[in-house]
mmCIF file of C-alpha atoms and ligand atoms in Angstrom:
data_model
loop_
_atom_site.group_PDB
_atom_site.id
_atom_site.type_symbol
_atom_site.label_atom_id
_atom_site.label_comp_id
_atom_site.label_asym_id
_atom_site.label_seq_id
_atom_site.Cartn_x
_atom_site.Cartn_y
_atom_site.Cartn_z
ATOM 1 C CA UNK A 1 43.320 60.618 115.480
ATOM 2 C CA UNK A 2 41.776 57.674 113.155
ATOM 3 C CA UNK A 3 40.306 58.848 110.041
ATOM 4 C CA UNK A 4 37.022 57.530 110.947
ATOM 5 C CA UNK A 5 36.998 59.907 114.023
ATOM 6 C CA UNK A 6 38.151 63.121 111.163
ATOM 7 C CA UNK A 7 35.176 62.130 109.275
ATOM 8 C CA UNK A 8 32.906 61.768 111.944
ATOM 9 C CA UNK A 9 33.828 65.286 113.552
ATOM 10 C CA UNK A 10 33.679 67.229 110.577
ATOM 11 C CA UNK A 11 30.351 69.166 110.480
ATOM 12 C CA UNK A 12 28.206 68.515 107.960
ATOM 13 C CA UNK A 13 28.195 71.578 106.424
ATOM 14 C CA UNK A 14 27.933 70.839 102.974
ATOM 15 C CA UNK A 15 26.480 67.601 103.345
ATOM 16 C CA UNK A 16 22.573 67.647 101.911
ATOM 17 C CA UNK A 17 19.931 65.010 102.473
ATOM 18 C CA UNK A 18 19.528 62.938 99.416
ATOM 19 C CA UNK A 19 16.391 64.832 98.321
ATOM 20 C CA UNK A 20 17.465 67.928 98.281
ATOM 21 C CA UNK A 21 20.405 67.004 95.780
ATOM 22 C CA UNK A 22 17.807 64.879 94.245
ATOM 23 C CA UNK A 23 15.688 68.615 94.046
ATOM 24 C CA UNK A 24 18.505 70.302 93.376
ATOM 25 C CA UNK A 25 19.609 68.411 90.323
ATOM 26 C CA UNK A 26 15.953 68.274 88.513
ATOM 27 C CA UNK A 27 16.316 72.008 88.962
ATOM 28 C CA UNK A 28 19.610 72.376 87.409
ATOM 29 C CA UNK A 29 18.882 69.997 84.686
ATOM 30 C CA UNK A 30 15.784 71.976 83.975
ATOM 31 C CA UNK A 31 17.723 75.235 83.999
ATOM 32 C CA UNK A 32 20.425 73.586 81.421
ATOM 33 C CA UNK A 33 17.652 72.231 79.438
ATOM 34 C CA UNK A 34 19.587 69.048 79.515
ATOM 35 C CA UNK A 35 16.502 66.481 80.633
ATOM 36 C CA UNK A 36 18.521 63.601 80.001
ATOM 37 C CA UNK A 37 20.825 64.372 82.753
ATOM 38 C CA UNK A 38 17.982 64.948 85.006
ATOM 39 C CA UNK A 39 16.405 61.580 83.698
ATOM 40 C CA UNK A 40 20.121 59.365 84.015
ATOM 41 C CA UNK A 41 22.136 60.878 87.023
ATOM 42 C CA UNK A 42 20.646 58.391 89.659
ATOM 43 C CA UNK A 43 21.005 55.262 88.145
ATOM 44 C CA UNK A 44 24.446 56.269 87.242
ATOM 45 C CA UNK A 45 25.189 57.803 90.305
ATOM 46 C CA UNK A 46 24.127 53.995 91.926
ATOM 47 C CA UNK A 47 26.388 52.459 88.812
ATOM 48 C CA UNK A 48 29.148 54.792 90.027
ATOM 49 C CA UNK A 49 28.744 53.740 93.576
ATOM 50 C CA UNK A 50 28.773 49.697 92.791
ATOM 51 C CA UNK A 51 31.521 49.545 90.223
ATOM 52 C CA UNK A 52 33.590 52.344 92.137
ATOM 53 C CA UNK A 53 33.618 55.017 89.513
ATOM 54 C CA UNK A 54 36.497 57.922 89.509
ATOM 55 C CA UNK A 55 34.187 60.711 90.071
ATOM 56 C CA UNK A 56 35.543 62.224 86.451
ATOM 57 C CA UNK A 57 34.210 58.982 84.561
ATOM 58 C CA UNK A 58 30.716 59.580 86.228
ATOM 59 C CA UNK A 59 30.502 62.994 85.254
ATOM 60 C CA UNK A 60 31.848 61.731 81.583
ATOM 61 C CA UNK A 61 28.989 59.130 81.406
ATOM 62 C CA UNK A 62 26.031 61.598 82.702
ATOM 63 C CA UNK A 63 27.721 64.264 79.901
ATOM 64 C CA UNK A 64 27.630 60.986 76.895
ATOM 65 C CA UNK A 65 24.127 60.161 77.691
ATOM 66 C CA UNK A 66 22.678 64.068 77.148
ATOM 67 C CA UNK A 67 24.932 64.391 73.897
ATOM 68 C CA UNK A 68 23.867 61.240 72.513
ATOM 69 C CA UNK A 69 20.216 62.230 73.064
ATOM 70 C CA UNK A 70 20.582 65.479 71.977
ATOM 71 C CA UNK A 71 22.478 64.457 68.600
ATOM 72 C CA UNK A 72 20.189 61.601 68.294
ATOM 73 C CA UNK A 73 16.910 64.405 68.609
ATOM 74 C CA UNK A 74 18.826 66.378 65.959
ATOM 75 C CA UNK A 75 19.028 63.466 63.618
ATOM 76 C CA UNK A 76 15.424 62.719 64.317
ATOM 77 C CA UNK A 77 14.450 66.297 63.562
ATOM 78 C CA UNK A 78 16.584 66.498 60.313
ATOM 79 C CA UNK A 79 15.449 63.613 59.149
ATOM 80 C CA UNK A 80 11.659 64.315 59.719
ATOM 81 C CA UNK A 81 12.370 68.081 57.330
ATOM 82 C CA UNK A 82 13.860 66.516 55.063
ATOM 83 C CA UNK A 83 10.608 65.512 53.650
ATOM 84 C CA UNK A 84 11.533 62.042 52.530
ATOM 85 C CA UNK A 85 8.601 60.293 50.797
ATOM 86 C CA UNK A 86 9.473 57.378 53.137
ATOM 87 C CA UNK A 87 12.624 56.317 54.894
ATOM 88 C CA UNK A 88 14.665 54.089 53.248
ATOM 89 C CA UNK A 89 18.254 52.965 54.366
ATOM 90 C CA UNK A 90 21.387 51.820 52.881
ATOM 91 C CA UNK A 91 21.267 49.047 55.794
ATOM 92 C CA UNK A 92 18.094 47.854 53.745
ATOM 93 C CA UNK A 93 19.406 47.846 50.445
ATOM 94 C CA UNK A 94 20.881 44.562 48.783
ATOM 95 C CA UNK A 95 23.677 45.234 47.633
ATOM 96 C CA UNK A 96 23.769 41.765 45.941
ATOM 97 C CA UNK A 97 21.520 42.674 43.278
ATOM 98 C CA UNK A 98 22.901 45.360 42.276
ATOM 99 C CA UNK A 99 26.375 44.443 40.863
ATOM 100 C CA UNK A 100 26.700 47.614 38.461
ATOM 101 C CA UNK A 101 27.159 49.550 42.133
ATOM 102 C CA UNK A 102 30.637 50.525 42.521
ATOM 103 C CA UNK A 103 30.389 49.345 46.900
ATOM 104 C CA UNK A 104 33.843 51.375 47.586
ATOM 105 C CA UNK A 105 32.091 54.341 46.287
ATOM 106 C CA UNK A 106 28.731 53.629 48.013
ATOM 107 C CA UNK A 107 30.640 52.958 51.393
ATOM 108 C CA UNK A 108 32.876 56.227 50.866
ATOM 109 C CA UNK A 109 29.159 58.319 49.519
ATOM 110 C CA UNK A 110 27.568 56.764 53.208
ATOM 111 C CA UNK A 111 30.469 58.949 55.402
ATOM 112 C CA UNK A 112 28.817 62.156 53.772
ATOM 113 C CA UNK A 113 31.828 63.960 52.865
ATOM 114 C CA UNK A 114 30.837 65.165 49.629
ATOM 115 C CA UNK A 115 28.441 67.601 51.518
ATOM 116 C CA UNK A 116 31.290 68.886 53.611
ATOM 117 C CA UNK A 117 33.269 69.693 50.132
ATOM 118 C CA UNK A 118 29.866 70.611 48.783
ATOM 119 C CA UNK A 119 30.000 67.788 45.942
ATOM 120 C CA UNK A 120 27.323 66.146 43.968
ATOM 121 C CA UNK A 121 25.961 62.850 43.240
ATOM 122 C CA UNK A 122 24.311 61.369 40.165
ATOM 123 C CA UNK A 123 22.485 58.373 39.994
ATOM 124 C CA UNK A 124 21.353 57.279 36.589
ATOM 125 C CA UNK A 125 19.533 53.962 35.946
ATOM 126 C CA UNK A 126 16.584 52.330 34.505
ATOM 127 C CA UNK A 127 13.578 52.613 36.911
ATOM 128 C CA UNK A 128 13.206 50.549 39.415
ATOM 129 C CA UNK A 129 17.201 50.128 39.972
ATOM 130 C CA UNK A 130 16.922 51.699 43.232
ATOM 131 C CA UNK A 131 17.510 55.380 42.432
ATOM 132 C CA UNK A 132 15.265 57.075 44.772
ATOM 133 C CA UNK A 133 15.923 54.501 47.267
ATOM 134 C CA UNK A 134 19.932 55.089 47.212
ATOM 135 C CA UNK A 135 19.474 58.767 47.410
ATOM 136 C CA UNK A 136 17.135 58.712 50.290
ATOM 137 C CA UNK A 137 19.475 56.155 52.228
ATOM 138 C CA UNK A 138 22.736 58.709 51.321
ATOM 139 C CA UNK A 139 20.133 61.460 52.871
ATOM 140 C CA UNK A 140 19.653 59.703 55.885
ATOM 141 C CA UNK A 141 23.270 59.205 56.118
ATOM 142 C CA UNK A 142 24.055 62.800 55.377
ATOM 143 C CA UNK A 143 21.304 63.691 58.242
ATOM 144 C CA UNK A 144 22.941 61.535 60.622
ATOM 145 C CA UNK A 145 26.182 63.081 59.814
ATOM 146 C CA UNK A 146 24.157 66.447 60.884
ATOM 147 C CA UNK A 147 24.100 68.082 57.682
ATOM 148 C CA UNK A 148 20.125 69.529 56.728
ATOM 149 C CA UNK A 149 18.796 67.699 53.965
ATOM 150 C CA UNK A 150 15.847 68.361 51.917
ATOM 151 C CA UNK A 151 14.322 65.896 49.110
ATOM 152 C CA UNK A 152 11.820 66.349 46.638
ATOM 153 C CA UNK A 153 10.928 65.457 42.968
ATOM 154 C CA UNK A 154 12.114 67.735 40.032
ATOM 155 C CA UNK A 155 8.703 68.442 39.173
ATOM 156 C CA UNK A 156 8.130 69.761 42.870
ATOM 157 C CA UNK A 157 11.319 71.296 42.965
ATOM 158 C CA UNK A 158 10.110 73.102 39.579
ATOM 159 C CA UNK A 159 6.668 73.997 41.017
ATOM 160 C CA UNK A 160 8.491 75.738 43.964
ATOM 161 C CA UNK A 161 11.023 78.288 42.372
ATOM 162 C CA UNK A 162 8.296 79.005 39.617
ATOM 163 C CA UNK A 163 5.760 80.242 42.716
ATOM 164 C CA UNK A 164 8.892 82.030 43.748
ATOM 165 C CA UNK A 165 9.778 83.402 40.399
ATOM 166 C CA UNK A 166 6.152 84.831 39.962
ATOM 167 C CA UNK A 167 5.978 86.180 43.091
ATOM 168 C CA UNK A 168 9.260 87.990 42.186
ATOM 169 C CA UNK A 169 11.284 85.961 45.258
ATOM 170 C CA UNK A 170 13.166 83.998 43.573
ATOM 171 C CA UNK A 171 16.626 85.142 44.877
ATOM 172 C CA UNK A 172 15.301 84.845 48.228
ATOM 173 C CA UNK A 173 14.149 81.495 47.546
ATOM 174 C CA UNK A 174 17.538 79.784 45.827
ATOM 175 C CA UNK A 175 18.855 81.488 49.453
ATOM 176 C CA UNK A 176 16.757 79.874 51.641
ATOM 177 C CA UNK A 177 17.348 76.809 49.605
ATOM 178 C CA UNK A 178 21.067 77.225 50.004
ATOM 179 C CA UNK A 179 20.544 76.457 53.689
ATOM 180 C CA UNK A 180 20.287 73.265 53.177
ATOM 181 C CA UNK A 181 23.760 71.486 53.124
ATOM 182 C CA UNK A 182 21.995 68.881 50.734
ATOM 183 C CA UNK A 183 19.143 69.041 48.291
ATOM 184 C CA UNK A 184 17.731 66.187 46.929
ATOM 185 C CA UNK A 185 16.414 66.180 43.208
ATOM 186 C CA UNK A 186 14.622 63.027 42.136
ATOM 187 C CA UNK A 187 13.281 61.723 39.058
ATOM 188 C CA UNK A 188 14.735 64.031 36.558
ATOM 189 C CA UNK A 189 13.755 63.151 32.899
ATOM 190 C CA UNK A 190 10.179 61.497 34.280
ATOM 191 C CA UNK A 191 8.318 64.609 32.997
ATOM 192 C CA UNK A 192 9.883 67.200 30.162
ATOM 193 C CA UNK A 193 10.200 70.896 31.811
ATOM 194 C CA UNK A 194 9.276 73.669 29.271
ATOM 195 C CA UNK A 195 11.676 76.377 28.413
ATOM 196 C CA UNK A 196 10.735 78.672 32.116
ATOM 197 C CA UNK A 197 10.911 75.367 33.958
ATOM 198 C CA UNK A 198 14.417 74.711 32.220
ATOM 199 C CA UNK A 199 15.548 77.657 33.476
ATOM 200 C CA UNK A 200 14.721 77.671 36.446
ATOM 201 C CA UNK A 201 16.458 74.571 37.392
ATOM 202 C CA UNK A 202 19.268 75.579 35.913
ATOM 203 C CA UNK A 203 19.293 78.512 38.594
ATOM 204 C CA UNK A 204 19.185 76.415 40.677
ATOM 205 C CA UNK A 205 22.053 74.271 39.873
ATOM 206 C CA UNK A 206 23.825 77.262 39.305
ATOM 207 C CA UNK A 207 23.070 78.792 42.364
ATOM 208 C CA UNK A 208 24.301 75.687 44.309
ATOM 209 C CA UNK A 209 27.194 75.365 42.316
ATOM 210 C CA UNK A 210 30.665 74.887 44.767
ATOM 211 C CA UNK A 211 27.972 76.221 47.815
ATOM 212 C CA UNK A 212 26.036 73.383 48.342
ATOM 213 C CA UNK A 213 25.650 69.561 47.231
ATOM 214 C CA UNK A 214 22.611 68.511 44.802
ATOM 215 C CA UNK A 215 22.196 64.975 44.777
ATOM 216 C CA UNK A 216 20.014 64.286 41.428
ATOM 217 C CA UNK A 217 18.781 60.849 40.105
ATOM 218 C CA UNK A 218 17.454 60.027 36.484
ATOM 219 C CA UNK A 219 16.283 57.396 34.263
ATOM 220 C CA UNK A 220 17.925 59.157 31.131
ATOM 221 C CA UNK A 221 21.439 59.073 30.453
ATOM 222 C CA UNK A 222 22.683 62.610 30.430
ATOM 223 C CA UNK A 223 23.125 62.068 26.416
ATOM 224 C CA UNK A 224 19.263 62.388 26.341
ATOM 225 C CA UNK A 225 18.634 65.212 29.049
ATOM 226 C CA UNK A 226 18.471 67.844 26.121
ATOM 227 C CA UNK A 227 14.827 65.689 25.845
ATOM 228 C CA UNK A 228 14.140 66.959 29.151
ATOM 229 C CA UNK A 229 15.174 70.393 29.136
ATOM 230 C CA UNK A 230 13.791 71.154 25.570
ATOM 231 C CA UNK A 231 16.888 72.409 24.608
ATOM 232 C CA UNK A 232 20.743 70.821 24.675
ATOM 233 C CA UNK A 233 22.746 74.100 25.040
ATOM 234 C CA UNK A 234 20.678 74.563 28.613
ATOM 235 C CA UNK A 235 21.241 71.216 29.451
ATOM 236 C CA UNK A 236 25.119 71.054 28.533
ATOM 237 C CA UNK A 237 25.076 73.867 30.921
ATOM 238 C CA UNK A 238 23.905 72.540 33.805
ATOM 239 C CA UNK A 239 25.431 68.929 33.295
ATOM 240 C CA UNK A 240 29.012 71.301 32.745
ATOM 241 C CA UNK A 241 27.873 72.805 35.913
ATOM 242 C CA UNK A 242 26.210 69.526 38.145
ATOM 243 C CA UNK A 243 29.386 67.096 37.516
ATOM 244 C CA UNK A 244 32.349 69.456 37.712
ATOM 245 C CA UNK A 245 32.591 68.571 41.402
ATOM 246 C CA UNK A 246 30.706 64.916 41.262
ATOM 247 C CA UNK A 247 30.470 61.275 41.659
ATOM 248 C CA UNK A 248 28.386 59.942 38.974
ATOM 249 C CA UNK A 249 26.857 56.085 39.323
ATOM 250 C CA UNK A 250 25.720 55.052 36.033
ATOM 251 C CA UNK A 251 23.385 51.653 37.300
ATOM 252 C CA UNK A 252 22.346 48.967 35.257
ATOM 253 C CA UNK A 253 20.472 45.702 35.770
ATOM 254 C CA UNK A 254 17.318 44.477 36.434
ATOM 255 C CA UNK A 255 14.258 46.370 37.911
ATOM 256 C CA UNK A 256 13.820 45.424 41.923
ATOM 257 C CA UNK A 257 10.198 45.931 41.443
ATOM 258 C CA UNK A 258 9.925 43.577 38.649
ATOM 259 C CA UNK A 259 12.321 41.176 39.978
ATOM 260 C CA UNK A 260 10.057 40.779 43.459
ATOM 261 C CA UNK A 261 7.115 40.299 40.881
ATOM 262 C CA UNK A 262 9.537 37.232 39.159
ATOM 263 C CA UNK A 263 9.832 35.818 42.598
ATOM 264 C CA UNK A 264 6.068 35.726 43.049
ATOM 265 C CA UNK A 265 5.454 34.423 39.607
ATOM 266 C CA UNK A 266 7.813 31.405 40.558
ATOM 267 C CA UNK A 267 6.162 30.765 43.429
ATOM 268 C CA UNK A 268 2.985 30.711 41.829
ATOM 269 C CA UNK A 269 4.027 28.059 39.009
ATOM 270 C CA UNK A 270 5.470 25.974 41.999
ATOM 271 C CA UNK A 271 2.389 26.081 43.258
ATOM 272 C CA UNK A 272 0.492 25.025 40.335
ATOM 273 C CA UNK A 273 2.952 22.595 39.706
ATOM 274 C CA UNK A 274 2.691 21.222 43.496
ATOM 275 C CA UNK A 275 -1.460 21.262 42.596
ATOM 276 C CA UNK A 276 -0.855 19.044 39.053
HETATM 277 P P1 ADP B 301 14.088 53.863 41.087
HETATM 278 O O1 ADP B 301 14.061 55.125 41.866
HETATM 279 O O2 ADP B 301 15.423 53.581 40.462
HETATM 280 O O3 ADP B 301 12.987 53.766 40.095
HETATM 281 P P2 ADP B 301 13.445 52.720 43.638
HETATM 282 O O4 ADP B 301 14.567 53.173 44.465
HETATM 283 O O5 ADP B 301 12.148 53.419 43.805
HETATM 284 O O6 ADP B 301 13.860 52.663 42.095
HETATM 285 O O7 ADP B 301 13.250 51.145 43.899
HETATM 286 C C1 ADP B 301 11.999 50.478 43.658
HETATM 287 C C2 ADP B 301 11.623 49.670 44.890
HETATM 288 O O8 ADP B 301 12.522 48.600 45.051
HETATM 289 C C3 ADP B 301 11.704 50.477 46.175
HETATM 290 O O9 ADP B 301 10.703 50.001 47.051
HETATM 291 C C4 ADP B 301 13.086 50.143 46.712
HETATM 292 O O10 ADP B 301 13.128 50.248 48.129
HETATM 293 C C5 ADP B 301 13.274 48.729 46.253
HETATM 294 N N1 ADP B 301 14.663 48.410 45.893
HETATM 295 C C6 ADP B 301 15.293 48.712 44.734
HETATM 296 N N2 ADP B 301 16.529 48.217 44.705
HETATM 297 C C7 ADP B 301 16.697 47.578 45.884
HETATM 298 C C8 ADP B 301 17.780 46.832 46.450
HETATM 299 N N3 ADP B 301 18.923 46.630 45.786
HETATM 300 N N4 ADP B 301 17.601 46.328 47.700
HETATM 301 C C9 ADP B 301 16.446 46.512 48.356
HETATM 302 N N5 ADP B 301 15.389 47.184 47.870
HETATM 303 C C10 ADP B 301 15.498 47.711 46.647
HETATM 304 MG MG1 MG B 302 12.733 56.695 41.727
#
């Protein structure tokens, strides 16, 4: 008996037309909830086919694509809650101006560890240093990594636990925070909190404290934060508190904003020069 002749006796028993696998697999996709693999498994299946695929790597690539969709969606969808006021990456930011950036401790900051050990970060720097635009990149990072993330001005961040506070939630509020892996406090020192505002935030730091990270950035050294706070016993409290477990980047250099504005002020004597 030639094996051609075994295959060709065999009844066909389990052997469906191609549409009803092709039926059959949009209806188990759909059932999984796994679209990609309903979207990928033909052209992979014809992949398979031409470059003579092990049946186990096919199944491995169909399996890749709908995880790397589905962690890609979850990035996405972290990203969009986190409420950045824009998105802003490390990838974008030059390094080269900024030579008061320690880049080990940026590069070991981007693999989002410190959320995982629940540690903070503290960027301090004149404005325009790039601040807000570090912490947001970190975020992204951090959301990639698939940790929640949630940014918002100290002012904002103020406004929220004091609606808490008189609706008499607070607790429940500083616990619904506390789901996020990362919070995200910028501009600290921009506007002075009173007394009730001072406390609050220091709640919140407390509450946070070895549970979750806070990444804060400010334009006053933490010398001056009593300024802030109204009070320097407060403030030594939560500084105690924020940089027991913390990286701090002290910054210092020029202004990005103004030196763009230099660039364009150059340009424009050239071109008065070029008009002599
Ligand atoms: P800060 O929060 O310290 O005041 P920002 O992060 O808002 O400063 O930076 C001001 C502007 O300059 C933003 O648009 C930011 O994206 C940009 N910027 C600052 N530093 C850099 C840098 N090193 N590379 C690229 N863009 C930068
Ligand atoms: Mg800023």
């Amino acid at each position: 008996m030639t094996s051609t002749k075994t295959t060709t006796t065999k009844p066909a028993a389990s052997h469906k037309t191609s549409e009803q696998i092709s039926s059959k697999l949009a209806y188990l996709a759909r059932a999984l909830k796994t679209p990609t693999i309903g979207r990928v498994w033909e052209d992979l299946a014809n992949r398979a086919r031409d470059e003579n695929w092990a049946h186990e790597e096919y199944l491995a690539a169909v399996l890749e694509r709908q995880v790397a969709d589905r962690e890609s969606a979850g990035t996405t969808m972290r990203i969009r809650t986190a409420h950045f006021p824009q998105v802003k990456t490390l990838e974008d930011f030059n390094l080269d101006h900024l030579p008061s950036l320690r880049k080990d401790l940026l590069a070991h900051l981007a693999t989002s560890t410190f959320v995982a050990k629940t540690e903070n970060v503290i960027l301090l720097g004149p404005p325009g240093i790039g601040k807000t635009h570090l912490a947001i990149g970190l975020g992204v990072k951090a959301a990639h990594a698939g940790y929640s993330v949630l940014f918002d001005t100290a002012n904002n961040w103020i406004t929220r636990l004091a609606t808490a506070h008189h609706a008499g939630a607070l607790e429940t509020e500083l616990k619904k925070i506390r789901r996020y892996k990362l919070i995200i406090v910028d501009e600290i020192g921009y506007i002075p909190f009173d007394t009730d505002a001072a406390n609050l935030f220091f709640q919140l730091v407390a509450s946070r404290y070895e549970q979750g990270s806070i990444m804060v950035t400010s334009n006053l050294p933490f010398g001056r934060w009593g300024e802030t706070f109204g009070d320097d016993v407060v403030a030594a409290a939560m500084i105690d508190r924020l940089v027991h477990h913390a990286e701090v980047l002290t910054l210092s250099g020029n202004s990005y904003r103004t030196h763009g504005r230099r660039d364009l002020l150059h340009q424009g004597e050239r071109h008065n020069q070029d008009n002599d």
